XYZ file of C-alpha atoms in Angstrom:
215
model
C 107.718 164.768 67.262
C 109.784 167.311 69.737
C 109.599 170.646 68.640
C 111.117 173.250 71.370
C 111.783 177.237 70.853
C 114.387 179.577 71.917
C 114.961 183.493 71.372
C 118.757 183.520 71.284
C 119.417 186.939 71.234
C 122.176 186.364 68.719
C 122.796 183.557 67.436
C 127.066 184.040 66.452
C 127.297 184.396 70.467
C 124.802 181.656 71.374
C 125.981 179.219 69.323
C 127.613 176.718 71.214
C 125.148 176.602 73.841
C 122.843 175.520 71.087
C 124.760 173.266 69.254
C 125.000 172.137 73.158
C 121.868 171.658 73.947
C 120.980 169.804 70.386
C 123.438 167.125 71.520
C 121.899 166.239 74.926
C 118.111 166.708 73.067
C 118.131 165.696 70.311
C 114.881 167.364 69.217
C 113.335 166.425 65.577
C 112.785 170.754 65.313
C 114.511 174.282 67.109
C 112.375 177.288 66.486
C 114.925 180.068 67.137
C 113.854 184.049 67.415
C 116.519 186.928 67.132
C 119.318 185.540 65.383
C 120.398 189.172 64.604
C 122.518 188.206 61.662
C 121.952 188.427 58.295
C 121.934 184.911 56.035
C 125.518 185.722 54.899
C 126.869 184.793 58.641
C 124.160 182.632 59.900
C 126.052 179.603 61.406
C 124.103 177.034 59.243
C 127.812 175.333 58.712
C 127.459 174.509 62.730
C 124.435 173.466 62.164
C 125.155 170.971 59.261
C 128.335 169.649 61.232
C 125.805 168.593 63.983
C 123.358 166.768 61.502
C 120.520 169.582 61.500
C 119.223 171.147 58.601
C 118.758 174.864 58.871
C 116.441 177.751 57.138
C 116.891 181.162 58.119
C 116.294 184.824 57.270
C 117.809 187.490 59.341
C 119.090 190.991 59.330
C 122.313 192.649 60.618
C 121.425 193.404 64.350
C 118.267 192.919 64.890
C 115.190 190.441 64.333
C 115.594 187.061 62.641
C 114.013 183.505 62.725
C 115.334 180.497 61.876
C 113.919 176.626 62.087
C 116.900 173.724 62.671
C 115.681 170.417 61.826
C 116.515 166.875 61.816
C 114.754 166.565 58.732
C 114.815 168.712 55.590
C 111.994 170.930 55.665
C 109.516 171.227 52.784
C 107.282 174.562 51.685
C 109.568 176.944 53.246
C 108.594 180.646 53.066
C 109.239 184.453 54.894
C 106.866 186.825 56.241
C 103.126 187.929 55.779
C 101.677 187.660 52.941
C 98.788 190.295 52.837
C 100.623 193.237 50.829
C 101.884 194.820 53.910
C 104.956 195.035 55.494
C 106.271 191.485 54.834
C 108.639 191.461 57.980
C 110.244 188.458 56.452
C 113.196 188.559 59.068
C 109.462 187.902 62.038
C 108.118 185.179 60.223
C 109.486 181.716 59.015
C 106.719 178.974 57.919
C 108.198 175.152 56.749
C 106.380 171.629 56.539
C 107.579 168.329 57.860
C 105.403 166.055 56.336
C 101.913 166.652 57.683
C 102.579 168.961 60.348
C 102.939 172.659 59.779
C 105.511 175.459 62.079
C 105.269 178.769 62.115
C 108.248 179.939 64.339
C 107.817 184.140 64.963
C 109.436 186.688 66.577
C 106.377 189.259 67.192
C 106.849 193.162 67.578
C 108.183 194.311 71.372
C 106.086 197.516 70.451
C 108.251 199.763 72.742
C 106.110 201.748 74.462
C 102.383 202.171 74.941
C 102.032 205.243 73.153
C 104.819 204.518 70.379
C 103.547 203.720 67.240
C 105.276 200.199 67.007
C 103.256 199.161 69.762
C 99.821 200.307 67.403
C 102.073 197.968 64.786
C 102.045 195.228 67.376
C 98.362 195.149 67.989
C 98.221 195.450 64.194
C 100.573 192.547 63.604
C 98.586 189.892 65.498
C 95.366 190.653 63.468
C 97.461 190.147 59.770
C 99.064 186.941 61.437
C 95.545 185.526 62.263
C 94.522 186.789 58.229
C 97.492 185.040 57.718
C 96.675 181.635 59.112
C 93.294 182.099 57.626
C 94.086 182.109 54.303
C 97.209 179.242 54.726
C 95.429 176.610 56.841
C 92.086 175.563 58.516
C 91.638 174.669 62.214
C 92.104 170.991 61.175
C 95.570 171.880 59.897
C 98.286 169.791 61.786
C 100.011 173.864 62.958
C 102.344 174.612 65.278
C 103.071 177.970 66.505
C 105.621 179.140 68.274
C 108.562 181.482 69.256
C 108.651 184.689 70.798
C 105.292 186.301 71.007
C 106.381 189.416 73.250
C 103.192 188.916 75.233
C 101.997 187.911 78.752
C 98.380 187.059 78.324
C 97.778 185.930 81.997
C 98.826 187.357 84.888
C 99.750 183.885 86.372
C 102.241 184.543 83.315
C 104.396 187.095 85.392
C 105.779 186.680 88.592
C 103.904 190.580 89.621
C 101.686 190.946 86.865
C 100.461 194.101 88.729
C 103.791 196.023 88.310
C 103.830 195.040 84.659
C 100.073 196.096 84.010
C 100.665 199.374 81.532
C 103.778 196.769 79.418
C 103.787 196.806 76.133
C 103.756 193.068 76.354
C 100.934 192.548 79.020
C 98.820 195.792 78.590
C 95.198 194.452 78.350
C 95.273 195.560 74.183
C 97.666 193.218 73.256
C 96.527 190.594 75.452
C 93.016 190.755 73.451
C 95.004 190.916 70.474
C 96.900 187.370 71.342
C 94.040 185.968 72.611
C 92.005 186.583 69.191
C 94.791 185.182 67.338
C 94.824 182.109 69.216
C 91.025 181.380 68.913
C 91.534 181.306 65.471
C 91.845 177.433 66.875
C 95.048 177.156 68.704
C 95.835 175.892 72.176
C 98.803 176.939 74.877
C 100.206 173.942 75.379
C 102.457 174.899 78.250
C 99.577 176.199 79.831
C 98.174 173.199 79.352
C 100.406 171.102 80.407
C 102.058 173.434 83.306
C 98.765 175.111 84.584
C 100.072 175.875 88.289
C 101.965 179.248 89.342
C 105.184 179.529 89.438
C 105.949 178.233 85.760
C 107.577 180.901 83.297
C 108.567 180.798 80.000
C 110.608 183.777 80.034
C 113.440 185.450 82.313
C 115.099 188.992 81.947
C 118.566 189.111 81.778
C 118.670 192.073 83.149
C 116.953 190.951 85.975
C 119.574 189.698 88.973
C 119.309 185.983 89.461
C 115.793 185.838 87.708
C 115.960 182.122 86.745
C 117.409 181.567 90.839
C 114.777 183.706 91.964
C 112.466 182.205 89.815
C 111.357 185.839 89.167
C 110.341 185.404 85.546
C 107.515 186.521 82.706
């Protein structure tokens, strides 16, 4: 099974270079973060046209997940499940046959002091509950998307500048790692352990991805 993610940062203006990149990959699933539409104008027309199946919940602006699959997915569902905030537009959970994805677009938290980023920290312990409660380490689970954190420095390109950032601060990388020893592995890591490999560039960045200058 290939399974791949991408945060489009809106989906309406991405959408060819998706439907794009489907056609020269052809991956059985497309974990997508920040669609930043709501359902009503979600492309999932596009998607059909292309032979993917699409499930989606999103919001005018911001936010939004969506999984595109070759397959029709089963068990679909939004969002934590604990009594809090359900942030069903961060969280989108579906089952193709024995394996489980949980595609998520976690809290940016702002700024160190701003209470989103006390939300953030919060966010990863209810996603662990979460996971807890759903599956067992044996569970066949993927998880991916955009998790707005760093956890290693060999994850930046100057770690050292970015020490005090919302998304490498030494809180939330405790608060990642905890969530992933809930019995998850990084596969990039895993399979890309040298320096030098990002999974993340800022556009607003000159030339990051030519400069290899990413997160």
């Amino acid at each position: 099974m290939r399974i791949a993610t991408f945060n489009a940062n809106s989906i309406r203006s991405r959408i060819q270079v998706v439907l794009d990149w489907l056609t020269r990959n052809r991956p059985d699933i497309l974990a997508i973060q920040e669609t930043k539409v709501e359902d009503s104008e979600f492309p999932a027309l596009a998607f059909k046209e292309a032979g993917f199946h699409a499930v989606f919940r999103g919001e005018k602006s911001y936010n939004g997940v969506a999984i595109v699959s070759k397959a029709e997915p089963a068990d679909v569902s939004f969002g934590l499940d604990d009594g809090g905030p359900a942030d069903e537009t961060r969280l989108i959970c579906a089952r193709f046959g024995p394996v489980v994805v949980v595609n998520t677009y976690v809290p940016q938290g702002r700024e160190i002091d701003h209470p989103m980023y006390r939300y953030k920290l919060d966010w990863f312990r209810r996603l662990k509950a979460f996971f807890g409660r759903r599956f067992t380490p044996e569970t066949k689970l993927v998880w991916l998307g955009d998790m707005n954190v760093a956890p290693q420095a060999i994850d930046i390109h100057n770690a050292e500048a970015q020490a005090n950032h919302v998304c490498h601060h030494v809180d939330v990388r405790r608060a990642f790692a905890d969530a992933v020893a809930w019995g998850f592995v990084d596969v990039f890591r895993k399979h890309h352990p040298e320096p030098g490999q990002y999974t993340f560039f800022d556009y607003r960045t000159p030339k990051a991805v030519d400069r290899n200058m990413g997160w």
